[in-house]
Coordinates of C-alpha atoms in Angstrom, one line a residue:
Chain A
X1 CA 114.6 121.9 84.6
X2 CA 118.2 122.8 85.3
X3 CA 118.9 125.2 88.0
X4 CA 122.0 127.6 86.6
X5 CA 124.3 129.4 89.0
X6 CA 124.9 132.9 87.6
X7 CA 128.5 133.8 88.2
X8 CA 127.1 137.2 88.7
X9 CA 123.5 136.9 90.4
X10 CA 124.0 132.8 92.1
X11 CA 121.7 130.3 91.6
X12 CA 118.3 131.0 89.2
X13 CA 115.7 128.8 87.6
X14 CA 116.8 127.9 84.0
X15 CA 113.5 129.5 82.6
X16 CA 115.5 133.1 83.1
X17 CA 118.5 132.0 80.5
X18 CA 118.9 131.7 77.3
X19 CA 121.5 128.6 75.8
X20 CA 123.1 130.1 73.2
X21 CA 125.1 127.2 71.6
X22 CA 128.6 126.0 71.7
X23 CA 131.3 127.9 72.9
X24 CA 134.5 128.1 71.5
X25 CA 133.7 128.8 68.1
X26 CA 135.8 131.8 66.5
X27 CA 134.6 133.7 64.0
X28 CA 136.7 133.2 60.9
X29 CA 139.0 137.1 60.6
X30 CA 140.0 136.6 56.7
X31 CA 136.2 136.2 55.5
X32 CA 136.1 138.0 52.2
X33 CA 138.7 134.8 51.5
X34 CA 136.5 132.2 52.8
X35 CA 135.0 129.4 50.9
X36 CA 131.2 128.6 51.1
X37 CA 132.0 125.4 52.8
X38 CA 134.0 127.3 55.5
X39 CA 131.7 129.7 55.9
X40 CA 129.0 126.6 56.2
X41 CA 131.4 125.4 58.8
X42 CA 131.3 127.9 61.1
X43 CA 127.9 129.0 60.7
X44 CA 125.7 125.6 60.7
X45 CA 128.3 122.6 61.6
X46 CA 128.2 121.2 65.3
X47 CA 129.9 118.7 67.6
X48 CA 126.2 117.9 69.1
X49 CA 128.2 116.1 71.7
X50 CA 126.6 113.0 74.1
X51 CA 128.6 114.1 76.6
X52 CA 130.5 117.2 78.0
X53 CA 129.8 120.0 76.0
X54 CA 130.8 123.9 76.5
X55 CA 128.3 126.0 75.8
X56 CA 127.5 129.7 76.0
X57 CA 124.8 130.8 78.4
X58 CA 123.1 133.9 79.1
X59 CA 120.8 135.4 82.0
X60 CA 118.4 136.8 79.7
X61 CA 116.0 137.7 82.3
X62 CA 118.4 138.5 84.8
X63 CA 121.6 140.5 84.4
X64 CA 121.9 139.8 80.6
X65 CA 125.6 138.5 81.4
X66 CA 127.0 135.9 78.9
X67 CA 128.9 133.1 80.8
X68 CA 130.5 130.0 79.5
X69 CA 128.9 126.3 81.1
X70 CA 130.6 122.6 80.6
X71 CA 127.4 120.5 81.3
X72 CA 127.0 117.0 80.2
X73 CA 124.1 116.6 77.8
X74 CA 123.7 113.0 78.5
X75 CA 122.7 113.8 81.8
X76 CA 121.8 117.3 82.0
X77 CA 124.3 117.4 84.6
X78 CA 125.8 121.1 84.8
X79 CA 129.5 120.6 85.9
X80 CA 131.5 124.0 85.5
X81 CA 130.7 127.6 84.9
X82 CA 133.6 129.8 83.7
X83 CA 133.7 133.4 82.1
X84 CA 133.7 134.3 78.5
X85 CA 137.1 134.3 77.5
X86 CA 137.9 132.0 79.6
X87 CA 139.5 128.4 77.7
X88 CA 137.7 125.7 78.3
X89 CA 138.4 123.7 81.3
X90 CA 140.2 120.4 80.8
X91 CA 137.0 118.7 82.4
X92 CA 136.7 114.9 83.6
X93 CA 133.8 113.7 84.7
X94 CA 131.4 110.7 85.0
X95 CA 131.4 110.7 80.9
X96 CA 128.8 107.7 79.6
X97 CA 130.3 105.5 77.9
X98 CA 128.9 106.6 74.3
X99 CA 128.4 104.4 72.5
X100 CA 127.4 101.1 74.5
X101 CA 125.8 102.3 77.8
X102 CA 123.6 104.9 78.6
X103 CA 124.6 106.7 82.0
X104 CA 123.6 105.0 85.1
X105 CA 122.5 108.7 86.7
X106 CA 119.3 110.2 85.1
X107 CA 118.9 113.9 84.6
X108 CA 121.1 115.2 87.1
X109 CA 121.6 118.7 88.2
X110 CA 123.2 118.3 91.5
X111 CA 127.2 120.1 90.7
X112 CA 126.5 123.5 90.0
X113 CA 128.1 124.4 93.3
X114 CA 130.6 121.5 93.0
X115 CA 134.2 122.6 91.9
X116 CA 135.9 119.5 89.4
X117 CA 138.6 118.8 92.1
X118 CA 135.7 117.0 94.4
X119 CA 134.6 115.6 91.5
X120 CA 136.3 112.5 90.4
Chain B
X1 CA 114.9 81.3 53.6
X2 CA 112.8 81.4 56.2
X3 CA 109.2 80.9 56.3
X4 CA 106.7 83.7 55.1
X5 CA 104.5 85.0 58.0
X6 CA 101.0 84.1 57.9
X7 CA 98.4 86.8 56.5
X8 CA 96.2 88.5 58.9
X9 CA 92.7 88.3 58.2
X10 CA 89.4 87.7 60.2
X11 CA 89.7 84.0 59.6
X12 CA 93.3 83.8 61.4
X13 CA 91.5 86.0 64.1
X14 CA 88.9 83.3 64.3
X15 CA 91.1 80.4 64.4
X16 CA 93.6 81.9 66.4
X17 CA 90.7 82.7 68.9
X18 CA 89.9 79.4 68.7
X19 CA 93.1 78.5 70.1
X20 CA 93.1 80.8 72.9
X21 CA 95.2 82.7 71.0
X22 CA 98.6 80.4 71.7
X23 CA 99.4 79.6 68.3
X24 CA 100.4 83.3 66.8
X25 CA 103.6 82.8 65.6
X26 CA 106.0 86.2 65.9
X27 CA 105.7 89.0 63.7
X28 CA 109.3 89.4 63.0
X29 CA 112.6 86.8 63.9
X30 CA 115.1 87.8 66.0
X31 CA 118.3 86.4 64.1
X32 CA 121.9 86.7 65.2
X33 CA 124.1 89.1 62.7
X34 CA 125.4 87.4 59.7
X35 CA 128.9 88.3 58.3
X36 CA 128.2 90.5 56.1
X37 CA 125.3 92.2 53.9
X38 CA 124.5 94.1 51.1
X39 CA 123.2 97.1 52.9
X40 CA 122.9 98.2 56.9
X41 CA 120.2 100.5 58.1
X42 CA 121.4 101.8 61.4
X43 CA 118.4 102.7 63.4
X44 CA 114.8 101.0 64.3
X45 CA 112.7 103.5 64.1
X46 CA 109.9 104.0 61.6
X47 CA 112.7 105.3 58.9
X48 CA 115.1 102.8 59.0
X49 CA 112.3 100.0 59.1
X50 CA 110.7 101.9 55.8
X51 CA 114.3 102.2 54.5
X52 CA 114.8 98.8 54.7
X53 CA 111.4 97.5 53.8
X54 CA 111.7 99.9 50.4
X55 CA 115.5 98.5 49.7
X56 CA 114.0 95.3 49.7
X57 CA 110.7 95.8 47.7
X58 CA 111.6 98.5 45.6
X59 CA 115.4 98.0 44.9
X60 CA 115.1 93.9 44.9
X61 CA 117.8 94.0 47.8
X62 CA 117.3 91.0 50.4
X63 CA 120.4 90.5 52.3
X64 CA 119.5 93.8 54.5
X65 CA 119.9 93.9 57.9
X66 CA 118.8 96.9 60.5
X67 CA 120.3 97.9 63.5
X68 CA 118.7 99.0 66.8
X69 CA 120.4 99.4 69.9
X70 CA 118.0 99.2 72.5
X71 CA 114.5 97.6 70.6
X72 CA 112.5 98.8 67.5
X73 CA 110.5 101.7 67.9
X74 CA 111.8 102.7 71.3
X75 CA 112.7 105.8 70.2
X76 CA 110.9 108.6 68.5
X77 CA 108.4 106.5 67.0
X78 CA 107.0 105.6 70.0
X79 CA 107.7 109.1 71.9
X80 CA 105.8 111.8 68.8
X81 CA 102.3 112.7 68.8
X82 CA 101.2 110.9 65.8
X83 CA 100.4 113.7 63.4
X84 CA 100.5 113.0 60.0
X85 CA 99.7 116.2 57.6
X86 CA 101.4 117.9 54.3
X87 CA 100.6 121.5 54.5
X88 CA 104.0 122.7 54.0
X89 CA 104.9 125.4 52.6
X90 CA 107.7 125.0 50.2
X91 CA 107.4 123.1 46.6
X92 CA 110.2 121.1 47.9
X93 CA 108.7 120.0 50.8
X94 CA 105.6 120.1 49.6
X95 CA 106.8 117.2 47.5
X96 CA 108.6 114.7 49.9
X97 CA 105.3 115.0 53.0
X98 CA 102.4 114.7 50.3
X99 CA 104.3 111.4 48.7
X100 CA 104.3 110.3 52.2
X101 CA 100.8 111.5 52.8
X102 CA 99.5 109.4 49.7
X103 CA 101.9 106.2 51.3
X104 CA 99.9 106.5 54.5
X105 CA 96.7 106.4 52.7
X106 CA 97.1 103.1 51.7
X107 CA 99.6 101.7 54.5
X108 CA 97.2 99.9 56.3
X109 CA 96.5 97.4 53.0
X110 CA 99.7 97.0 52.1
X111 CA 101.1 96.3 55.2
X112 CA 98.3 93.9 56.4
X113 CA 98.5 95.6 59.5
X114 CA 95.8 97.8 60.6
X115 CA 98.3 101.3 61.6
X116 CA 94.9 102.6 62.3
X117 CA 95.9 105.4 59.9
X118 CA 92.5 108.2 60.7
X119 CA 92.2 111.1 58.2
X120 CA 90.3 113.3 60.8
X121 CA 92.0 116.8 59.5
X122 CA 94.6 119.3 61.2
X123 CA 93.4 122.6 61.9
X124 CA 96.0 125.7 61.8
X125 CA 94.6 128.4 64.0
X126 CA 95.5 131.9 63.6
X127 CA 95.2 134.2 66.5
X128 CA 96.6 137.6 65.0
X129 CA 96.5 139.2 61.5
X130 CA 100.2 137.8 60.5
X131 CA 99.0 134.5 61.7
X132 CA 96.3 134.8 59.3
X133 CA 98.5 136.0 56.5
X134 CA 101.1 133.7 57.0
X135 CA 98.2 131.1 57.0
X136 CA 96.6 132.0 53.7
X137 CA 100.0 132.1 52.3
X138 CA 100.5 128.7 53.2
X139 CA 96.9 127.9 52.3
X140 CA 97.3 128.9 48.2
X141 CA 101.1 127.5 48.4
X142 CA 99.5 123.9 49.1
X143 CA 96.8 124.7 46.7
X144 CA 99.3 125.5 44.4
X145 CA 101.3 122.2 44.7
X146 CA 97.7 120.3 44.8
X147 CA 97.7 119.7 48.5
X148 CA 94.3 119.6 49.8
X149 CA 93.6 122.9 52.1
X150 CA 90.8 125.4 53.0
X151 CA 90.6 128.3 55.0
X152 CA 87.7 128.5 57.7
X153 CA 86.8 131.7 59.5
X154 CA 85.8 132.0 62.8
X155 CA 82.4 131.1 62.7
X156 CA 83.7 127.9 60.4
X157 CA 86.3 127.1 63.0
X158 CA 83.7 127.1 65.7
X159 CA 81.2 124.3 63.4
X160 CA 84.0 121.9 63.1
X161 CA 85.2 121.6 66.1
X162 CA 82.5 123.2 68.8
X163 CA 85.1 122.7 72.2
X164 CA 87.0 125.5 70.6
X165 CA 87.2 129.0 72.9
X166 CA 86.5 131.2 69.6
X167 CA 85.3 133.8 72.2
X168 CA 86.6 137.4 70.6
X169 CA 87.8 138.6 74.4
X170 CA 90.4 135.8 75.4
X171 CA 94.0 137.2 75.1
X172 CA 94.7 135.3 71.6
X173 CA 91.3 135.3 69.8
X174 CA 90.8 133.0 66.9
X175 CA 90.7 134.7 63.9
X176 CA 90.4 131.5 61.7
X177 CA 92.3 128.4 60.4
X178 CA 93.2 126.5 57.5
X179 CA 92.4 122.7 57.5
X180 CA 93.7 120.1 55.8
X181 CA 91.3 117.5 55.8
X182 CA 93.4 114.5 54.7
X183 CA 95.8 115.3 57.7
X184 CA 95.4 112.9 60.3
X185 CA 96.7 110.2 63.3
X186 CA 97.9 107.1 63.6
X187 CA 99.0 104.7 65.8
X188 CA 102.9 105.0 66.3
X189 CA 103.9 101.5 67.5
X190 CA 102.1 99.7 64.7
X191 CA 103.8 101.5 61.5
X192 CA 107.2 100.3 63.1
X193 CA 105.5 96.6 64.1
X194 CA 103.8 96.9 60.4
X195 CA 106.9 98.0 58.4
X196 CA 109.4 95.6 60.9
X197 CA 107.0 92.6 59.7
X198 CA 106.6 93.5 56.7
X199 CA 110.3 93.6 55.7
X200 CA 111.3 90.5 57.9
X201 CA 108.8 88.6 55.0
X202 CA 111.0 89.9 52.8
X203 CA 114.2 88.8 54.3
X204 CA 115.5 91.7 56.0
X205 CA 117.4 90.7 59.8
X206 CA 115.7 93.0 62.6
X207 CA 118.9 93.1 65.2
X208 CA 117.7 94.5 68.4
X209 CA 120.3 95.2 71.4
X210 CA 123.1 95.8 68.8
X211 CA 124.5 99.2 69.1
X212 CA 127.0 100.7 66.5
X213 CA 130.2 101.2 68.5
X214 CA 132.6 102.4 64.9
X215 CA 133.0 102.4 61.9
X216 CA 135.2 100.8 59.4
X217 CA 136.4 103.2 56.4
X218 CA 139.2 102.2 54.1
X219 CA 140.1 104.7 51.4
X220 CA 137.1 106.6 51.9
X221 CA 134.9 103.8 51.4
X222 CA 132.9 102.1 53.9
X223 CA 133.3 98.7 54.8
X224 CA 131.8 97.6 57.7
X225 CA 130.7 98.5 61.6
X226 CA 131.8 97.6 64.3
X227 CA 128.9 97.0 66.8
X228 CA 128.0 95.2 70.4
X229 CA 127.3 91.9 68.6
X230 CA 130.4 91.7 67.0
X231 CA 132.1 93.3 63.5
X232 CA 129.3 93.0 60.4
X233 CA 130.2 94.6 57.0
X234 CA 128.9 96.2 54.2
X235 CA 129.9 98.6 51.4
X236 CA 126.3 100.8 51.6
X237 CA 125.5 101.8 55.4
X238 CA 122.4 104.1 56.0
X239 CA 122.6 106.0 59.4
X240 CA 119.0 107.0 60.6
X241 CA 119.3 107.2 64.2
X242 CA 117.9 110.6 64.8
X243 CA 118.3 112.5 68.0
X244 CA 121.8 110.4 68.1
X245 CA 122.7 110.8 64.3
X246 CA 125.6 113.2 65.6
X247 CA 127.1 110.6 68.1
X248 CA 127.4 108.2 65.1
X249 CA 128.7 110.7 62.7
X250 CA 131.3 112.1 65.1
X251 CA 132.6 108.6 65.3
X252 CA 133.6 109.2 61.5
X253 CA 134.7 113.0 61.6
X254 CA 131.7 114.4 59.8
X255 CA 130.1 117.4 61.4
X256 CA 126.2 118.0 61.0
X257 CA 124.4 121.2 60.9
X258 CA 122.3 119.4 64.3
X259 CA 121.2 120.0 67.3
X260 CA 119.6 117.5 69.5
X261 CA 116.9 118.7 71.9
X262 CA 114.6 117.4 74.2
X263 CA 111.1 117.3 73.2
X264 CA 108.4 116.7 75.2
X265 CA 104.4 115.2 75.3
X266 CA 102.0 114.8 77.5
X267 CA 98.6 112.6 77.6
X268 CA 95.6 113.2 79.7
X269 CA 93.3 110.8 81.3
X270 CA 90.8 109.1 78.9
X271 CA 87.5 110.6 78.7
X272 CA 84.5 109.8 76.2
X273 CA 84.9 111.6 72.8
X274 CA 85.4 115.1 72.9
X275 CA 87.6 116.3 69.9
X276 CA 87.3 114.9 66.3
X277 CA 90.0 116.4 64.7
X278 CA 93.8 117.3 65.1
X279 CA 93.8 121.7 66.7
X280 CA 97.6 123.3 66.5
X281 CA 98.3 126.7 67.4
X282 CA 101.8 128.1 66.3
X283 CA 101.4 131.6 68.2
X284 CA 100.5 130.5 71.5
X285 CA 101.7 126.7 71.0
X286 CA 98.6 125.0 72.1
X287 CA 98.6 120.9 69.8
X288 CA 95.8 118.8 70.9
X289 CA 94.4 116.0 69.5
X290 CA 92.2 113.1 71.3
X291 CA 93.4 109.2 71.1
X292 CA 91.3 106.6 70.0
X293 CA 91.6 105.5 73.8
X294 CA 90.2 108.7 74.7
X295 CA 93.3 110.4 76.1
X296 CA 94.1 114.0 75.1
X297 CA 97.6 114.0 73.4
X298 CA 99.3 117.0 73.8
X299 CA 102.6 118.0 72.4
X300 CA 105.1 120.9 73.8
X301 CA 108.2 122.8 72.3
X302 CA 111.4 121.5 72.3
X303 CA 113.6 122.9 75.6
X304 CA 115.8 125.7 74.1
X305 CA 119.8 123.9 74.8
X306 CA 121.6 120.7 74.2
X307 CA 120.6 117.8 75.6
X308 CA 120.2 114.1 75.3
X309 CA 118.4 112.9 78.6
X310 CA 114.8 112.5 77.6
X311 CA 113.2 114.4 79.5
X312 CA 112.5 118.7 79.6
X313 CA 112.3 121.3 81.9
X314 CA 109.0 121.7 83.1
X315 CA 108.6 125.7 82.5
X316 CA 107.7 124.2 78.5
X317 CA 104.9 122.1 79.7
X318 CA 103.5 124.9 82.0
X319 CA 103.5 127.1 78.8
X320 CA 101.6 124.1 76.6
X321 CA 99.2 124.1 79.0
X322 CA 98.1 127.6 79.6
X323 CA 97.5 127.9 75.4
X324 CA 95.4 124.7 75.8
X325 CA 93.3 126.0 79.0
X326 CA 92.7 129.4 76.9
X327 CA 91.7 127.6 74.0
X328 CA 89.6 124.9 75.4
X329 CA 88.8 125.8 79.0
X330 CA 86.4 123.0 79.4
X331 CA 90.2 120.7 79.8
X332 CA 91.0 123.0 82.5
X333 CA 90.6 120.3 85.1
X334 CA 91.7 117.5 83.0
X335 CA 94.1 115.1 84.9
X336 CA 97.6 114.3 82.7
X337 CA 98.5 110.5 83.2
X338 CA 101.4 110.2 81.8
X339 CA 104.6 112.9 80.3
X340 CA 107.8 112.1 78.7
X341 CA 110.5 113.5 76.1
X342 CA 112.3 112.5 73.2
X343 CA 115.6 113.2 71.5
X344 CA 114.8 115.4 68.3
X345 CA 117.5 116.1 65.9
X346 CA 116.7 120.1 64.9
X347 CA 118.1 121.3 61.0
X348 CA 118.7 125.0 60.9
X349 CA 116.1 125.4 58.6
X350 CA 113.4 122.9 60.2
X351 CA 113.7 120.8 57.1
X352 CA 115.6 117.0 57.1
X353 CA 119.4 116.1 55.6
X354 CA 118.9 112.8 53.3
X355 CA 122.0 112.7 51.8
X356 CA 125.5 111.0 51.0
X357 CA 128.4 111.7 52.5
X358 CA 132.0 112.4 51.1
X359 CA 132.1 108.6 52.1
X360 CA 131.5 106.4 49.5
X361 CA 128.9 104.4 50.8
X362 CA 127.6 106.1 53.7
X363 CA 124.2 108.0 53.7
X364 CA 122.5 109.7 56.5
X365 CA 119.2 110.5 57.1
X366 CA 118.5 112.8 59.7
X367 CA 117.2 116.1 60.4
X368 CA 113.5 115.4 61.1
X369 CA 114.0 117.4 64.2
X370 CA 110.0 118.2 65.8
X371 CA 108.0 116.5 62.9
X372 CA 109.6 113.2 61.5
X373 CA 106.3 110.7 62.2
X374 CA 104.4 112.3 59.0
X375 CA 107.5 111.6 56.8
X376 CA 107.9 107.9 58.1
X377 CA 107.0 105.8 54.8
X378 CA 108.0 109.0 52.3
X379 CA 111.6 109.1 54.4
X380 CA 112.3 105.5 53.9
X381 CA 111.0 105.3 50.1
X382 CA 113.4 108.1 49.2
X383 CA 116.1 107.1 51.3
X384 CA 116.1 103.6 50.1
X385 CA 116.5 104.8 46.6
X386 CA 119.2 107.3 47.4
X387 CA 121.3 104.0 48.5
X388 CA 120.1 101.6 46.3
X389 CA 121.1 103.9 43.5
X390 CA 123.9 106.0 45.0
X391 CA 122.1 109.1 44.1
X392 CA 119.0 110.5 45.4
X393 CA 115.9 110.6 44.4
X394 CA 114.1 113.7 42.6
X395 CA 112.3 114.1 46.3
X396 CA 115.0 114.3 48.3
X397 CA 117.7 116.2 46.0
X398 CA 116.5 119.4 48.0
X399 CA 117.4 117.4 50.8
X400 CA 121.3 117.1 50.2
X401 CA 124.0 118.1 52.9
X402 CA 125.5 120.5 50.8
X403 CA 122.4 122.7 50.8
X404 CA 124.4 124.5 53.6
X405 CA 127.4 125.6 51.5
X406 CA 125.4 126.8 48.6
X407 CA 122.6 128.7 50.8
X408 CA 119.8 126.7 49.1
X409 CA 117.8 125.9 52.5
X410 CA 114.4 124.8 52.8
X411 CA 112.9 127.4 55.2
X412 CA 110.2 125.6 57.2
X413 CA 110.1 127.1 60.8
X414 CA 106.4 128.2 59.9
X415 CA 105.0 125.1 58.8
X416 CA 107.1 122.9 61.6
X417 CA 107.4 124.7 64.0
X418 CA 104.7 123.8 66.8
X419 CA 102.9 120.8 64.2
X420 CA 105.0 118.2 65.4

């Protein structure tokens, strides 16, 4: 189970948020002028990364904030967490090598409170 | 060509015995990659092995080779709960689980491999009055597309199977079920072991420890992958690596509408026969069923984000448990042995993607998300056609990717959602 720092209540138990999907996906403005397969892009269509992903987070039992989260799925590992409208942070991290290699840490959960200049 | 594997029979038993049981030769080779070959199933699991093993006896194609990057079966086949049912509620879907349902039926002799295939019937419990609507609404669709289904009352439920907490004061009372009495279990490992041996006879090359690393595309047709063991090509390449379908399709720029999440199962200690059939709860997520080794095998939800580590958060097996102590509160002090995740690959609608690709040559087949095991054989039998022919089959032509643009989805969060 991850443990999720809150930006606005610290650190909780995952069980009080909600994962809301990727981040950084725009809502098309000119949608009367959209095709179907646009429209199938941005509602259905996903990275689904192995890796570090940026995904939108919410403290559904908590303050209901939304908050943005770089985390790398392979690991579970939860390395940033930044504010809505924030851009996403140019992150690097212990990436597995996908494909060949699985990471050498299991299901990690140890940055939350790690900024990414200590990590390297 | 290489030599035909023996049959299995009681006699080989006997003389094999006889032998102290030194003399069995493998049930599949392990050859090195060759150049090139007429088709490449990417994945091991129990839908690539059926892919390949239907390309081959089906579609007359020998020079077939599969792919597995770590070893065959590893994966989701050896991670589900081993429920095999059709009681869906869609024609479309209807149609692609029941073929399956009628492959399974007769797996075990046409394999010779005993995949210990046991129709002992899945029981849908409603607890509440729109369970028992959405139920019976279900029950007259599978009617309707001649799939085998009744609808028990309480009383009913109670009779066949008499563990069941039917009391009418517990929190979610059981307000009665359908059954499907051809649903069923069966043993994981030996419908990849089975399907692996059975297309090895046929010629098909089982390459373990050889991961896809690329692809090779040249004017938008495929031509080969590039892989641990070296470069191997072909012009018709079947991805069906499940939870990791997106990894390989990112490698090519094609987005899928997936998300892969943990999923996660549990099994208890073996006790003496306590269960007979196969009890699923959507409402209060409570899926039990008892193993032939005696072992209670209980399947949870999937964990609610992103993630390919293999294993879940914890708070979805505490919730798993307390529907299963309500309904059965004899299991209360049951010891679990043993708990582990897999990747599942979740579809927007709950229903699969066996499709082409705007690259000639390259199909996926993914999707499956919670309930793939069921579809194994009907997956690979459908799959193998749409590659064999370039076009899919009348089963899986629901299926296609482009479902998604045209709004045409197969709604099947009630029938998969919990039934895994």
């Amino acid at each position: 189970m991850l443990i999720i720092k809150c930006p606005y209540c610290g650190e909780r138990e995952q069980e009080e948020f909600a994962c809301g999907g990727e981040a950084h996906i725009v809502r098309p403005k000119n949608s009367p002028e959209l095709t179907d397969d646009q429209w199938a892009e941005y509602l259905f269509m996903r990275q689904n990364k192995k890796g570090i992903q940026f995904e939108r987070w919410n403290h559904a039992f908590g303050c209901r904030q939304w908050f943005n989260v770089a985390r790398n799925t392979a690991t579970d590992e939860i390395i940033k967490i930044y504010n809505m409208g924030e851009k996403a942070p140019n992150v690097e991290t212990n990436e597995p090598a996908t494909p060949s290699g699985e990471p050498v840490i299991g299901s990690g959960n140890f940055s939350t409170s790690i900024n990414i200049s200590e990590k390297k | 060509m290489h030599k035909k594997p023996k049959k299995y029979s009681v006699f080989s038993l006997i003389k094999n015995a006889l032998s102290y049981h030194e003399n069995w030769q493998p049930a599949w080779r392990s050859p090195t990659p060759k150049k090139e070959y007429d088709a490449i199933i990417i994945g091991g699991g129990g839908h690539g092995l059926t892919t390949a093993y239907y390309l081959a006896k089906n579609h007359g194609l020998s020079n077939i080779a599969v792919l597995e990057k770590g070893w065959i079966g590893g994966g989701n086949t050896g991670r589900n709960t081993t429920i095999i049912r059709s009681n869906y509620l869609w024609d479309q879907s209807a149609g692609i689980y029941e073929h399956s349902l009628k492959l399974w039926e007769s797996m075990s002799q046409e394999l010779n491999y005993n995949v210990m295939f046991s129709q002992r019937g899945v029981m849908n419990v409603a607890h509440n009055l729109n369970d028992v609507r959405e139920l019976k609404r279900r029950w007259h669709a599978n009617r309707l597309n001649s799939i085998d289904c009744e609808w028990l009352n309480t009383d009913e439920v109670k009779k066949f199977c008499p563990v069941i907490n039917t009391s009418p004061n517990i929190r979610y009372p059981v307000l009665g079920a359908t059954l499907q009495r051809r649903a069923g279990t069966a043993r994981h490992d030996a419908v990849a072991w089975g399907y692996a041996r059975g297309a090895d006879a046929m010629g098909v090359d089982i390459i373990q420890n050889c991961e896809v690393t690329g692809f090779d595309i040249q004017n938008g047709n495929i031509t080969g992958v590039e892989t641990t063991r070296g470069k191997i090509n072909s012009k018709k390449i079947g991805i069906v690596a499940a939870g990791h379908t997106s990894v390989l399709a990112n490698m090519v720029g094609i987005k899928l509408p997936l998300e892969s999440r943990p999923l996660q199962a549990l099994i208890s200690e073996p006790v003496k026969p306590i269960i007979d059939t196969v009890v699923m709860s959507n409402t209060i997520h409570a899926y039990v069923s008892q193993s032939d080794k005696g072992e209670l095998v209980i399947g949870a939800g999937t964990d609610g984000y992103t993630s390919y580590s293999q294993r879940g958060g914890f708070n979805i097996v505490e919730e798993t448990i307390m529907a299963i102590v309500e309904l059965f509160p004899l299991f209360s002090r049951m010891k679990m042995l043993r708990h582990w995740g897999g990747i599942v690959d979740i579809c927007p609608d709950a229903s699969p993607i066996i499709s082409k690709t705007h690259i000639n040559g390259l199909y996926v087949n993914c999707g499956w998300g919670t309930g793939g095991f069921k579809a194994t054989p009907g997956s690979g039998w459908v799959f193998a056609h749409t590659i064999a022919n370039d076009q899919p089959h009348a089963l899986n032509a629901p299926f296609d990717i482009n479902r998604f643009s045209s709004g045409e989805l197969v709604d099947e969060h009630g029938a998969a959602a919990v039934a895994h």
